[in-house]
Amino acid sequence: MMQKVLCLCLLLIGTSYAAITCNRRSQIIKSLNVRRNASSSSTPLQVGNGNFAFGADVTGLQTFAPFAIMSTWGWHNFSLPTTARQTLPDDFTGLDWWTHGKLVNYDMPNPAENDISNWLIKNPQRLNLARTGFTFSDANVTEANLQQKTQELDLWSGKISSSFVYNGSSVAVETVADPASDTVAISVESKLFQDGMGIFFDFPYSDLNKFDAPFVGVWNATSNHSTKLTTIDSHSTEIKHTLDENSYYVTINWETPGAMSGPTDGTHRYHFHSKSSRVRMTISFSLEASKKSKELKFIDVKTSSASWWKSYWCKGAFIDLSAAAAFNTSAAELQRRTILSQYLVAVNEASSNPPQESGLVNNGWYGKFHLEMSLWHLAQFARWNHFDLLERSIPSIYERLLPSGIARAKGQGYNGARWGKMTDPTGRSAPGEINALLIWQQPHPMYFAELEYRADPGRTTLAKWDAILTESANFMASFAWWNSTTAVYDLGPPMYPVSENTSPNVTVNPTFELAYWRFGLDIAVHWKQRQGQTAPKLWTRVLENLAPLPIVDGAYAVYEGIPNMWTSNDTTNDHPAMTGIYGLLPPPSTGPPINLTIVQNTAEKVKKLWALEDSYGWDFSMLALNSLRLGNIDQAIAYLIDPIFQFDDAGYPEGGSRVPTPYMPDAASLLLAMAMMAGGWDEAEGAHFPPDWPVEVDGFSPAM
């Protein structure tokens, strides 16, 4: 015990726990404002509120780069197929697979139902709501024709300031988003309005691309959709955009004299012109037509944006690495990534649904969210003390999806609720072999619930989560299969583990899923006990008799019986999820204790043998969490700034070889790792930075 205490004291020498004032936070944050002199080819600068985001090129609008305007609610369905017996979603029947001696129906593409299977995979798609930019008196202006281009994203107030010179005249633009509505507001000052400069509004059709990046939508399919302009009064218009059976409305209000016209023949492009040298307008998006309530003005949005962002930055937890950054490049880069990631998750992740993998920047997997990734996206809000943002979607998404989860489990012969994977807002899971057989999303509600209970350990929290945890645990206990030969409960087959790269019919007892099953059932049992109730006996029986974690060559394996675990490139790639059992997860509170020698051996083998160049970025955060618990702070930092784990100039995590940029779980997972570095964990509380780094932390509690 003396050795452990001494070690912890050494770690804390360079760390201060005094409150970091709002003024000090402002200085650090503003020093990391993003500045550009040209548009990026892959990422915009964004303003937004979690449910709505506007992506700008270097002009402050979307003049030359058609970045997206995206929302939580903006979706489109293509027309259903007309093939006989494949005309409705309910016509889809999936496939039956043998599962422990019986046929079980799974939501997998059925070759006999190809059309409806594909429709369900590709629908709905998240919409790019519109594009807006400048038009000039000369038709063929490019970004290269602009001079003195400068742009700055003020992180403290959520404002983009852009300026440029064209034909000797300056243009100054401010772009902000309303925290409480789907509204972007712009202010433009330039004499060029008097020479014919205007602002255009254009509308794309949706497409069927699995990945739509860096730009979203089809701009040359004008006959497939329609727009209609309605004049409300001399200072406002409304445009209705209809794509097949889906419609939404864009209300544009301007403050100085001007007029809207259009569309240009053969397009869905509208034009605003004014002779004023300053144009201010708000652009609001909605599923409903304007009710002409109180109009938002630019200054209203600018003021409310500044107020919201100040509150966000001042109320949450904070890490000040600036003193260490003065002499250490790793500290400087971690400070940059941490601040920019906090901005980006608030803009892209704090929504009423779990976010998709690319947030509100572009589309991946048709814009649908992946329920197994919700933990990586959203747990950081709890760890940084932004529970109000977490509560926008958690636990409400589980409440909404509970009926479909129960129906899915019942249809397969299980109790409880089986959570889907690639999901649309209605709870419909897209057909797919991996989608149907993945299971590591199942204990997520227990993880989220425990995060909340640690912050608010009362009856309200217990009651809020009880039904969700009960049905989650009922499925977990029902899914575990009693193996009479080995006298343990097995997980699988068929199933896919976290890595998704093994044969599902031979995958059994994967390390991470076993550990996570044990964690989840243990939380569920304690949840009942905290309420003075007795947990179902099956929960306890499964918890106490789960198969042991599989070991190969002194290290944890992907799954039990995997061939060539540490000797084949086929097995040492994708997610090294075995490391998550001691890092992301705490050591088990019941049952067999975790073997730290094997955990350490696993970490060393992964570092030496794993093909991290083919991994997803959040793997580096998972490895950092593992390294921190093992006491290897330097290795944790090395993982978080690994050359493969890249963040661009605006803080967007690059997709690497696997997915387009941005891949938002990377930013959110980095924040999860930094929170553990700042707050420690149970039995090792306090910051865990290198002892020679002068660091200030504020507002963190220990991780589990």
XYZ file of C-alpha atoms in Angstrom:
704
model
C 0.000 0.000 0.000
C 2.861 2.419 0.842
C 4.312 1.956 -2.642
C 0.955 2.774 -4.283
C 0.525 5.946 -2.205
C 4.060 7.140 -2.955
C 3.561 6.531 -6.670
C 0.328 8.523 -6.689
C 1.965 11.460 -4.899
C 4.708 11.621 -7.479
C 2.115 11.764 -10.218
C 0.408 14.729 -8.591
C 3.463 16.950 -8.100
C 2.829 18.987 -11.243
C -0.954 19.173 -10.981
C -3.060 21.921 -9.421
C -6.721 21.420 -8.488
C -7.730 25.052 -7.927
C -10.763 26.278 -9.850
C -9.842 27.582 -13.283
C -11.636 30.903 -13.674
C -13.876 31.703 -16.590
C -11.480 34.464 -17.617
C -8.527 32.086 -17.654
C -10.495 29.544 -19.655
C -11.362 32.263 -22.149
C -7.700 33.118 -22.676
C -6.757 29.506 -23.371
C -9.711 28.832 -25.652
C -9.315 32.006 -27.701
C -5.621 31.274 -28.188
C -6.704 28.161 -30.085
C -9.205 29.844 -32.401
C -9.090 28.266 -35.854
C -7.705 30.485 -38.610
C -7.757 29.792 -42.328
C -6.781 31.646 -45.480
C -8.392 29.207 -47.900
C -11.207 26.698 -47.947
C -10.358 23.170 -46.903
C -11.066 20.462 -49.440
C -12.441 18.131 -46.756
C -13.778 20.019 -43.734
C -15.692 23.265 -43.183
C -15.666 25.566 -40.234
C -18.929 25.041 -38.402
C -21.415 26.821 -36.221
C -24.233 24.861 -34.658
C -26.008 23.594 -31.572
C -25.852 19.785 -31.648
C -29.130 19.367 -33.506
C -28.275 21.741 -36.342
C -25.014 22.775 -37.972
C -23.874 25.040 -40.788
C -20.583 24.313 -42.551
C -18.782 27.295 -44.101
C -16.020 27.694 -46.639
C -13.516 30.559 -46.445
C -16.187 33.113 -47.453
C -18.234 32.403 -44.315
C -20.968 30.906 -46.465
C -20.775 28.000 -48.942
C -19.808 29.965 -52.033
C -17.137 27.725 -53.512
C -17.299 24.550 -51.410
C -20.816 23.082 -51.038
C -20.463 22.029 -47.415
C -23.626 20.902 -45.686
C -26.395 22.356 -43.576
C -27.576 19.376 -41.535
C -29.999 18.612 -38.739
C -31.227 15.858 -36.470
C -34.672 15.829 -38.097
C -33.868 16.201 -41.812
C -34.341 12.807 -43.471
C -35.475 11.523 -46.857
C -36.916 8.217 -48.055
C -36.741 7.179 -51.681
C -39.894 5.627 -53.097
C -40.508 2.050 -52.046
C -39.828 -0.681 -54.616
C -42.662 -1.882 -56.810
C -41.532 -5.514 -56.933
C -44.330 -7.905 -55.995
C -44.332 -8.776 -52.286
C -41.540 -6.225 -51.697
C -43.492 -2.987 -51.613
C -43.600 -2.343 -47.856
C -41.060 -2.509 -45.018
C -43.219 -5.189 -43.402
C -42.669 -7.398 -46.473
C -39.079 -7.885 -45.357
C -38.658 -11.215 -43.573
C -34.885 -11.466 -43.083
C -33.020 -14.759 -42.814
C -33.103 -17.722 -40.455
C -29.768 -18.887 -39.021
C -29.086 -21.916 -36.880
C -28.443 -20.761 -33.329
C -27.770 -23.372 -30.657
C -29.843 -26.013 -32.389
C -32.775 -23.879 -33.475
C -33.537 -21.516 -36.329
C -33.538 -17.869 -35.299
C -34.678 -15.040 -37.545
C -32.297 -12.134 -38.042
C -32.605 -8.836 -39.894
C -30.203 -9.820 -42.656
C -30.539 -9.093 -46.376
C -32.548 -11.854 -47.994
C -31.536 -12.720 -51.591
C -35.182 -13.509 -52.288
C -36.095 -10.006 -51.104
C -33.243 -8.053 -52.599
C -35.183 -4.890 -53.447
C -36.824 -4.332 -50.092
C -33.643 -5.425 -48.284
C -31.635 -2.760 -50.085
C -34.342 -0.165 -49.560
C -34.238 -0.741 -45.814
C -30.443 -0.504 -45.762
C -30.312 2.752 -47.718
C -33.374 4.521 -46.321
C -33.777 6.988 -44.833
C -30.783 9.173 -45.670
C -29.905 12.298 -43.747
C -30.423 15.437 -45.832
C -28.226 18.345 -46.709
C -30.897 20.989 -46.202
C -29.519 23.704 -48.485
C -26.521 25.650 -49.669
C -26.015 29.395 -49.522
C -23.224 31.539 -50.919
C -22.265 34.700 -52.730
C -22.903 35.540 -56.361
C -20.833 38.204 -58.054
C -21.431 40.499 -61.006
C -18.974 38.349 -62.955
C -20.368 34.863 -63.443
C -17.168 32.806 -63.377
C -15.591 33.880 -60.105
C -13.509 31.271 -58.283
C -11.902 31.326 -54.866
C -8.597 32.119 -56.550
C -10.075 35.447 -57.685
C -10.446 36.600 -54.088
C -7.613 38.417 -52.346
C -6.670 38.886 -48.702
C -8.788 35.951 -47.555
C -8.864 35.588 -43.774
C -11.155 33.569 -41.551
C -11.356 32.920 -37.829
C -13.605 30.652 -35.796
C -14.053 32.209 -32.364
C -14.515 29.158 -30.170
C -15.526 31.233 -27.159
C -18.613 32.722 -28.825
C -19.354 30.274 -31.665
C -18.821 32.879 -34.375
C -17.039 32.650 -37.732
C -15.547 35.933 -38.984
C -14.499 35.930 -42.638
C -13.166 38.646 -44.899
C -11.839 38.962 -48.421
C -11.336 41.471 -51.181
C -12.825 41.201 -54.649
C -12.279 43.748 -57.409
C -10.740 46.096 -54.878
C -13.715 46.035 -52.515
C -13.751 44.320 -49.151
C -16.351 41.888 -47.870
C -16.721 41.181 -44.134
C -18.913 38.292 -42.982
C -20.046 37.055 -39.582
C -21.736 33.655 -39.271
C -23.454 32.381 -36.120
C -26.022 29.716 -35.200
C -28.886 29.965 -32.759
C -28.505 27.665 -29.728
C -32.258 27.089 -29.485
C -33.450 26.682 -33.077
C -32.368 25.454 -36.494
C -31.244 28.905 -37.555
C -28.069 30.346 -39.006
C -27.611 34.108 -39.009
C -25.268 36.093 -41.220
C -24.065 39.664 -41.383
C -22.314 40.892 -44.529
C -20.781 44.324 -44.995
C -19.631 45.325 -48.481
C -20.151 47.977 -51.122
C -20.207 45.120 -53.632
C -23.945 44.714 -53.003
C -24.397 47.966 -54.889
C -22.441 46.492 -57.818
C -24.594 43.391 -58.129
C -23.200 41.007 -55.524
C -25.943 38.824 -54.106
C -26.606 35.762 -51.978
C -27.893 32.515 -53.453
C -29.850 29.655 -51.916
C -29.743 26.249 -53.577
C -31.267 22.857 -52.801
C -29.906 19.382 -53.595
C -31.599 16.050 -54.043
C -30.649 13.112 -51.870
C -28.547 10.199 -53.089
C -27.922 6.556 -52.264
C -24.246 6.757 -51.370
C -23.247 4.925 -48.217
C -20.657 7.644 -47.656
C -21.386 11.162 -48.868
C -18.240 13.145 -48.154
C -16.974 15.792 -48.188
C -20.169 17.101 -49.807
C -23.710 15.805 -49.429
C -26.419 15.606 -52.066
C -26.969 15.607 -55.818
C -27.153 19.001 -57.483
C -27.985 18.005 -61.067
C -31.139 15.927 -60.446
C -33.419 18.940 -60.489
C -36.404 17.105 -61.970
C -36.501 14.670 -59.031
C -37.567 17.274 -56.478
C -39.341 20.609 -56.270
C -39.083 23.951 -54.518
C -41.653 26.702 -54.109
C -41.028 30.308 -53.082
C -43.666 32.142 -51.042
C -43.317 35.812 -50.156
C -44.318 36.449 -46.548
C -43.711 40.214 -46.515
C -41.182 42.748 -47.752
C -38.490 41.352 -45.467
C -39.103 37.614 -45.491
C -39.786 34.654 -47.732
C -40.326 30.963 -47.324
C -39.073 28.192 -49.591
C -40.722 24.780 -49.441
C -38.483 21.918 -50.546
C -40.144 18.611 -51.453
C -38.246 15.389 -52.111
C -40.625 12.539 -52.936
C -42.865 12.267 -49.851
C -40.673 14.464 -47.641
C -40.947 18.239 -47.291
C -39.434 20.951 -45.134
C -39.402 24.743 -45.073
C -36.725 27.432 -45.096
C -37.692 30.865 -43.792
C -35.366 33.726 -44.712
C -35.672 37.074 -42.920
C -33.584 40.127 -43.827
C -33.304 43.429 -41.987
C -32.569 45.949 -44.757
C -34.358 46.493 -48.068
C -33.886 43.630 -50.492
C -35.698 41.114 -52.647
C -35.687 37.386 -53.332
C -36.167 35.952 -56.813
C -35.989 32.593 -58.512
C -35.536 29.849 -59.133
C -33.143 30.184 -62.050
C -34.456 28.125 -64.966
C -33.610 24.443 -64.675
C -32.348 24.788 -61.115
C -33.534 25.140 -57.540
C -31.349 28.210 -57.013
C -32.821 31.433 -55.623
C -31.164 34.839 -55.414
C -31.276 37.637 -52.877
C -30.203 41.150 -53.890
C -29.946 44.373 -51.964
C -28.436 47.810 -52.522
C -27.542 48.187 -48.858
C -23.901 48.055 -47.865
C -24.812 45.865 -44.896
C -27.073 42.840 -45.163
C -28.147 40.912 -42.092
C -30.409 37.893 -42.287
C -31.529 34.784 -40.469
C -32.163 31.491 -42.256
C -34.362 29.051 -40.347
C -35.193 25.439 -41.200
C -38.233 23.495 -40.044
C -40.527 20.596 -40.854
C -43.441 23.018 -40.546
C -44.366 26.165 -42.435
C -43.581 29.478 -40.778
C -46.153 30.658 -38.263
C -44.737 34.179 -38.449
C -43.874 34.303 -34.781
C -41.342 36.816 -33.464
C -38.591 37.110 -36.030
C -35.057 36.394 -34.941
C -32.637 39.127 -35.899
C -28.939 38.697 -36.456
C -28.007 40.422 -33.205
C -30.399 38.144 -31.292
C -28.672 35.045 -32.608
C -25.198 36.491 -32.120
C -25.978 37.427 -28.521
C -27.601 34.118 -27.622
C -24.765 32.197 -29.262
C -22.143 34.080 -27.252
C -24.116 33.521 -24.048
C -24.574 29.792 -24.662
C -20.937 29.169 -25.500
C -19.684 31.145 -22.512
C -21.872 29.013 -20.269
C -20.650 25.825 -21.954
C -17.000 26.692 -21.523
C -17.320 28.009 -17.967
C -19.581 25.347 -16.444
C -17.928 22.169 -17.675
C -14.728 20.534 -16.494
C -11.470 21.967 -17.803
C -7.826 21.089 -18.349
C -5.158 23.787 -18.585
C -2.046 22.402 -20.237
C -0.737 25.797 -21.331
C 2.233 25.871 -18.945
C 3.350 22.414 -20.046
C 2.643 23.330 -23.661
C 5.216 26.117 -23.429
C 8.024 23.550 -23.411
C 6.417 20.277 -24.525
C 4.942 19.778 -28.002
C 2.884 16.784 -26.889
C 1.173 18.885 -24.227
C 0.554 21.643 -26.766
C -1.050 19.246 -29.222
C -3.173 17.615 -26.529
C -4.389 21.044 -25.432
C -5.297 21.903 -29.028
C -7.067 18.615 -29.661
C -8.918 18.782 -26.358
C -10.283 22.302 -26.839
C -11.196 21.850 -30.499
C -12.814 18.481 -29.776
C -14.948 20.076 -27.063
C -16.206 22.618 -29.574
C -16.879 20.022 -32.256
C -18.764 17.584 -30.023
C -21.050 20.382 -28.849
C -21.800 21.342 -32.465
C -22.082 17.810 -33.882
C -22.869 15.357 -31.077
C -25.172 17.057 -28.558
C -28.362 16.061 -30.326
C -31.713 14.523 -29.487
C -30.560 11.312 -31.207
C -27.183 9.641 -30.906
C -24.944 11.215 -33.549
C -23.892 9.567 -36.755
C -20.197 8.825 -37.228
C -19.517 12.066 -39.119
C -21.724 14.235 -36.946
C -23.430 17.028 -38.872
C -20.530 17.533 -41.292
C -21.391 14.974 -43.974
C -22.938 11.515 -44.263
C -21.589 8.109 -43.377
C -23.663 4.952 -43.475
C -26.483 7.038 -45.021
C -26.468 9.353 -42.013
C -27.787 6.755 -39.567
C -26.423 6.429 -36.061
C -24.752 3.276 -34.772
C -26.040 2.370 -31.342
C -22.862 0.514 -30.389
C -20.902 3.733 -30.966
C -23.142 5.840 -28.737
C -20.894 5.160 -25.753
C -17.816 6.510 -27.509
C -19.739 9.516 -28.808
C -21.600 10.494 -25.664
C -19.983 9.227 -22.450
C -17.520 12.106 -22.572
C -20.352 14.569 -21.865
C -20.807 12.940 -18.463
C -17.085 12.858 -17.735
C -16.718 16.568 -18.604
C -19.751 17.456 -16.479
C -22.049 18.336 -19.361
C -24.918 16.099 -18.288
C -27.408 18.533 -19.800
C -26.027 17.709 -23.251
C -25.921 13.980 -22.570
C -29.540 14.086 -21.448
C -30.675 15.362 -24.820
C -30.491 11.780 -26.094
C -29.716 9.545 -23.108
C -31.763 7.780 -21.801
C -34.584 8.996 -24.068
C -33.246 7.103 -27.092
C -33.499 3.851 -25.127
C -37.023 4.718 -24.009
C -38.016 5.320 -27.630
C -36.313 2.178 -28.907
C -37.505 -0.069 -26.083
C -40.624 -1.361 -27.907
C -38.650 -2.270 -31.044
C -35.909 -3.821 -28.905
C -38.440 -5.985 -27.068
C -40.057 -7.001 -30.358
C -36.657 -7.906 -31.822
C -35.763 -10.093 -28.845
C -39.174 -11.761 -28.730
C -39.049 -12.553 -32.437
C -35.766 -14.367 -31.865
C -36.994 -16.286 -28.835
C -35.273 -14.201 -26.165
C -36.521 -12.240 -23.197
C -35.993 -8.531 -22.698
C -34.893 -5.976 -25.277
C -32.208 -6.538 -27.893
C -30.776 -3.223 -29.031
C -30.123 -2.730 -32.728
C -26.992 -1.421 -34.379
C -27.280 0.794 -37.488
C -30.508 2.517 -36.625
C -32.785 5.262 -37.893
C -34.725 7.571 -35.548
C -37.803 5.310 -35.627
C -35.831 2.418 -34.135
C -35.681 0.407 -37.341
C -32.346 -1.374 -37.635
C -30.899 -1.609 -41.135
C -30.583 -5.193 -42.408
C -27.067 -6.547 -42.319
C -25.164 -9.559 -41.094
C -22.970 -7.485 -38.792
C -25.893 -5.272 -37.820
C -27.905 -8.300 -36.745
C -25.175 -10.198 -34.904
C -23.246 -7.488 -33.055
C -23.857 -7.534 -29.297
C -21.496 -5.118 -27.520
C -24.089 -2.320 -27.616
C -26.233 -4.334 -25.212
C -24.621 -3.289 -21.875
C -24.289 0.389 -22.858
C -27.394 1.411 -20.875
C -25.743 0.055 -17.724
C -22.631 2.150 -18.402
C -24.644 5.325 -18.996
C -26.878 4.671 -16.001
C -23.932 4.166 -13.673
C -22.311 7.383 -14.912
C -25.469 9.250 -13.978
C -25.897 7.463 -10.659
C -22.376 8.354 -9.590
C -23.217 12.007 -10.232
C -26.764 11.867 -8.838
C -27.231 8.810 -6.587
C -30.902 9.146 -5.811
C -34.253 7.503 -6.329
C -35.008 9.654 -9.357
C -31.996 8.276 -11.203
C -32.816 4.727 -10.171
C -36.424 5.019 -11.341
C -35.480 6.738 -14.597
C -33.281 3.856 -15.720
C -34.973 0.870 -14.100
C -37.139 -0.353 -16.984
C -34.337 0.111 -19.510
C -31.806 -1.776 -17.417
C -34.297 -4.495 -16.562
C -35.100 -5.284 -20.182
C -31.444 -4.962 -21.216
C -30.401 -7.437 -18.540
C -33.294 -9.771 -19.299
C -31.994 -10.125 -22.835
C -28.384 -10.507 -21.722
C -29.269 -13.322 -19.355
C -31.525 -14.948 -21.944
C -28.905 -14.650 -24.697
C -26.192 -16.390 -22.662
C -26.255 -20.098 -23.536
C -25.647 -22.784 -20.942
C -22.915 -25.104 -22.187
C -23.521 -28.367 -20.357
C -20.143 -29.713 -21.445
C -18.075 -26.907 -19.940
C -20.634 -25.941 -17.281
C -20.452 -22.232 -18.139
C -22.601 -19.722 -19.960
C -21.298 -18.971 -23.450
C -21.805 -15.901 -25.609
C -22.357 -16.950 -29.205
C -22.172 -18.256 -31.790
C -23.378 -16.759 -34.048
C -22.143 -13.290 -33.214
C -19.723 -10.574 -34.224
C -17.329 -9.128 -31.658
C -16.247 -5.495 -31.542
C -13.732 -6.064 -34.336
C -16.400 -7.307 -36.782
C -13.766 -9.284 -38.706
C -14.244 -12.852 -37.513
C -16.478 -15.630 -38.783
C -19.740 -15.284 -36.829
C -20.507 -18.999 -36.786
C -17.324 -19.833 -34.886
C -17.021 -16.692 -32.772
C -17.719 -17.616 -29.173
C -16.829 -16.003 -25.857
C -14.969 -12.911 -27.072
C -12.916 -11.275 -24.355
C -14.442 -7.818 -24.373
C -18.039 -8.982 -24.651
C -17.609 -11.429 -21.767
C -16.135 -8.699 -19.573
C -18.812 -6.222 -20.631
C -21.590 -8.785 -20.034
C -20.243 -9.304 -16.531
C -20.051 -5.541 -15.967
C -23.573 -4.954 -17.280
C -25.242 -7.719 -15.309
C -23.405 -6.653 -12.167
C -24.709 -3.090 -12.558
C -28.223 -4.430 -13.201
C -28.130 -6.564 -10.039
C -26.912 -3.630 -7.947
C -29.563 -1.392 -9.517
C -32.266 -3.651 -8.112
C -30.530 -3.883 -4.741
C -30.280 -0.097 -4.485
C -34.077 -0.020 -4.786
C -34.548 -2.668 -2.124
C -35.450 -5.273 -4.712
C -34.109 -8.720 -5.511
C -32.609 -9.237 -8.938
C -33.935 -12.138 -11.039
C -32.084 -15.337 -10.209
C -31.119 -15.889 -13.848
C -29.169 -12.622 -13.870
C -27.115 -13.741 -10.904
C -26.686 -17.276 -12.214
C -25.365 -16.053 -15.560
C -23.180 -13.427 -13.897
C -21.563 -16.003 -11.629
C -21.088 -18.627 -14.333
C -20.002 -16.777 -17.466
C -17.222 -18.417 -19.431
C -13.709 -17.349 -18.445
C -11.861 -14.832 -20.582
C -9.958 -16.656 -23.353
C -6.164 -16.613 -23.167
C -3.611 -17.416 -25.870
C 0.145 -17.197 -25.307
C -0.290 -15.449 -21.984
C -2.533 -12.701 -23.387
C -6.242 -12.218 -23.901
C -7.568 -13.362 -27.273
C -10.271 -11.909 -29.492
C -12.435 -14.960 -28.838
C -12.219 -18.481 -27.470
C -10.535 -20.918 -29.847
C -9.341 -18.337 -32.363
C -6.555 -19.803 -34.506
C -3.180 -18.060 -34.838
C -4.167 -15.306 -32.437
C -0.784 -13.611 -32.144
C 0.893 -15.029 -35.240
C -1.403 -13.982 -38.101
C -2.123 -10.595 -39.645
C -5.725 -11.752 -40.024
C -6.251 -11.676 -36.268
C -4.118 -8.708 -35.187
C -6.049 -5.960 -36.917
C -9.194 -3.870 -36.502
C -10.281 -3.053 -32.933
C -7.978 -4.435 -30.186
C -11.010 -4.673 -27.924
C -9.289 -6.938 -25.395
C -7.561 -3.838 -24.037
C -10.937 -2.282 -23.249
C -11.565 -4.660 -20.359
C -9.129 -2.687 -18.182
C -9.440 0.942 -19.156
C -12.812 1.680 -20.649
C -14.184 -0.881 -18.190
C -13.197 -1.001 -14.531
C -11.964 -4.257 -13.029
C -14.879 -6.546 -12.100
C -16.410 -5.950 -8.679
C -17.658 -9.530 -8.435
C -16.495 -12.873 -9.718
C -12.960 -13.835 -10.691
C -10.524 -10.909 -10.372
C -8.832 -9.680 -13.495
C -5.288 -10.951 -14.023
C -3.126 -7.838 -14.345
C -0.162 -9.812 -15.620
C -2.256 -11.017 -18.543
C -3.635 -7.499 -19.049
C -0.077 -6.164 -19.217
C 1.007 -8.938 -21.578
C -1.948 -8.144 -23.822
C -1.054 -4.455 -23.917
C 2.530 -5.272 -24.853
C 1.511 -7.691 -27.598
C -0.925 -5.178 -29.065
C 1.739 -2.476 -29.077
C 4.215 -4.791 -30.786
C 2.029 -6.792 -33.184
C -1.231 -4.962 -33.893
C -1.782 -3.383 -37.321
C -2.791 -0.012 -35.904
C -2.448 1.599 -39.315
C -5.655 -0.247 -40.247
C -7.495 0.560 -37.037
C -10.196 3.102 -36.347
C -9.074 6.224 -34.522
C -10.960 5.559 -31.302
C -8.788 2.496 -30.845
C -5.989 4.854 -29.815
C -8.157 6.360 -27.101
C -9.113 2.882 -25.910
C -5.432 1.949 -25.790
C -4.690 5.155 -23.886
C -7.344 4.299 -21.281
C -5.766 0.874 -20.888
C -2.281 2.364 -20.556
C -3.457 4.836 -17.922
C -4.939 2.131 -15.699
C -1.741 0.151 -16.079
C 0.228 3.175 -14.881
C 1.979 3.870 -18.170
C 1.225 7.566 -18.624
C 3.851 8.143 -21.297
C 2.395 5.357 -23.422
C -1.105 6.767 -22.994
C 0.065 10.131 -24.299
C 1.954 8.446 -27.130
C -1.258 6.755 -28.243
C -3.226 10.016 -28.096
C -0.748 11.813 -30.359
C 0.166 8.831 -32.531
C 0.920 9.921 -36.128
C -1.876 7.645 -37.364
C -4.370 9.346 -35.019
C -4.656 12.637 -36.888
C -6.716 15.784 -36.288
C -6.763 18.521 -38.916
C -6.246 22.256 -38.433
C -9.848 22.741 -37.276
C -9.739 19.755 -34.926
C -11.691 17.335 -37.102
C -10.448 13.761 -36.637
C -9.306 12.331 -39.934
C -10.910 9.113 -41.088
C -7.680 7.454 -42.136
C -7.774 4.362 -44.315
C -11.174 3.140 -43.097
C -13.711 5.964 -43.330
C -13.988 9.511 -44.699
C -13.126 12.583 -42.643
C -14.352 13.457 -40.083
C -14.782 10.386 -37.909
C -16.282 11.955 -34.812
C -15.896 9.053 -32.345
C -12.190 9.874 -32.390
C -12.751 13.358 -30.974
C -15.247 12.158 -28.378
C -13.088 9.215 -27.310
C -10.064 11.486 -26.935
C -12.108 13.556 -24.486
C -12.993 10.392 -22.579
C -9.298 9.536 -22.273
C -8.351 13.076 -21.263
C -11.050 13.030 -18.579
C -9.508 9.907 -17.056
C -6.079 11.499 -17.256
C -7.435 14.536 -15.394
C -9.697 12.849 -12.861
C -8.267 9.391 -12.371
C -10.517 6.506 -11.403
C -11.765 4.710 -8.335
C -8.828 3.842 -6.044
C -6.504 6.045 -8.127
C -8.184 9.427 -7.902
C -6.554 12.585 -9.179
C -4.708 13.592 -12.298
C -2.339 11.279 -14.139
C -0.062 13.495 -16.201
C 3.728 13.277 -16.493
C 5.200 14.562 -13.198
C 7.173 17.314 -14.935
C 4.079 18.770 -16.621
C 2.583 21.749 -14.759
C -1.139 21.138 -15.247
C -4.319 22.609 -13.797
C -7.542 20.602 -13.785
C -10.998 21.601 -12.618
C -14.332 19.841 -12.296
C -13.439 16.186 -12.880
C -14.607 13.241 -10.833
C -12.955 9.820 -10.945
C -13.939 7.334 -13.616
C -15.335 3.956 -12.606
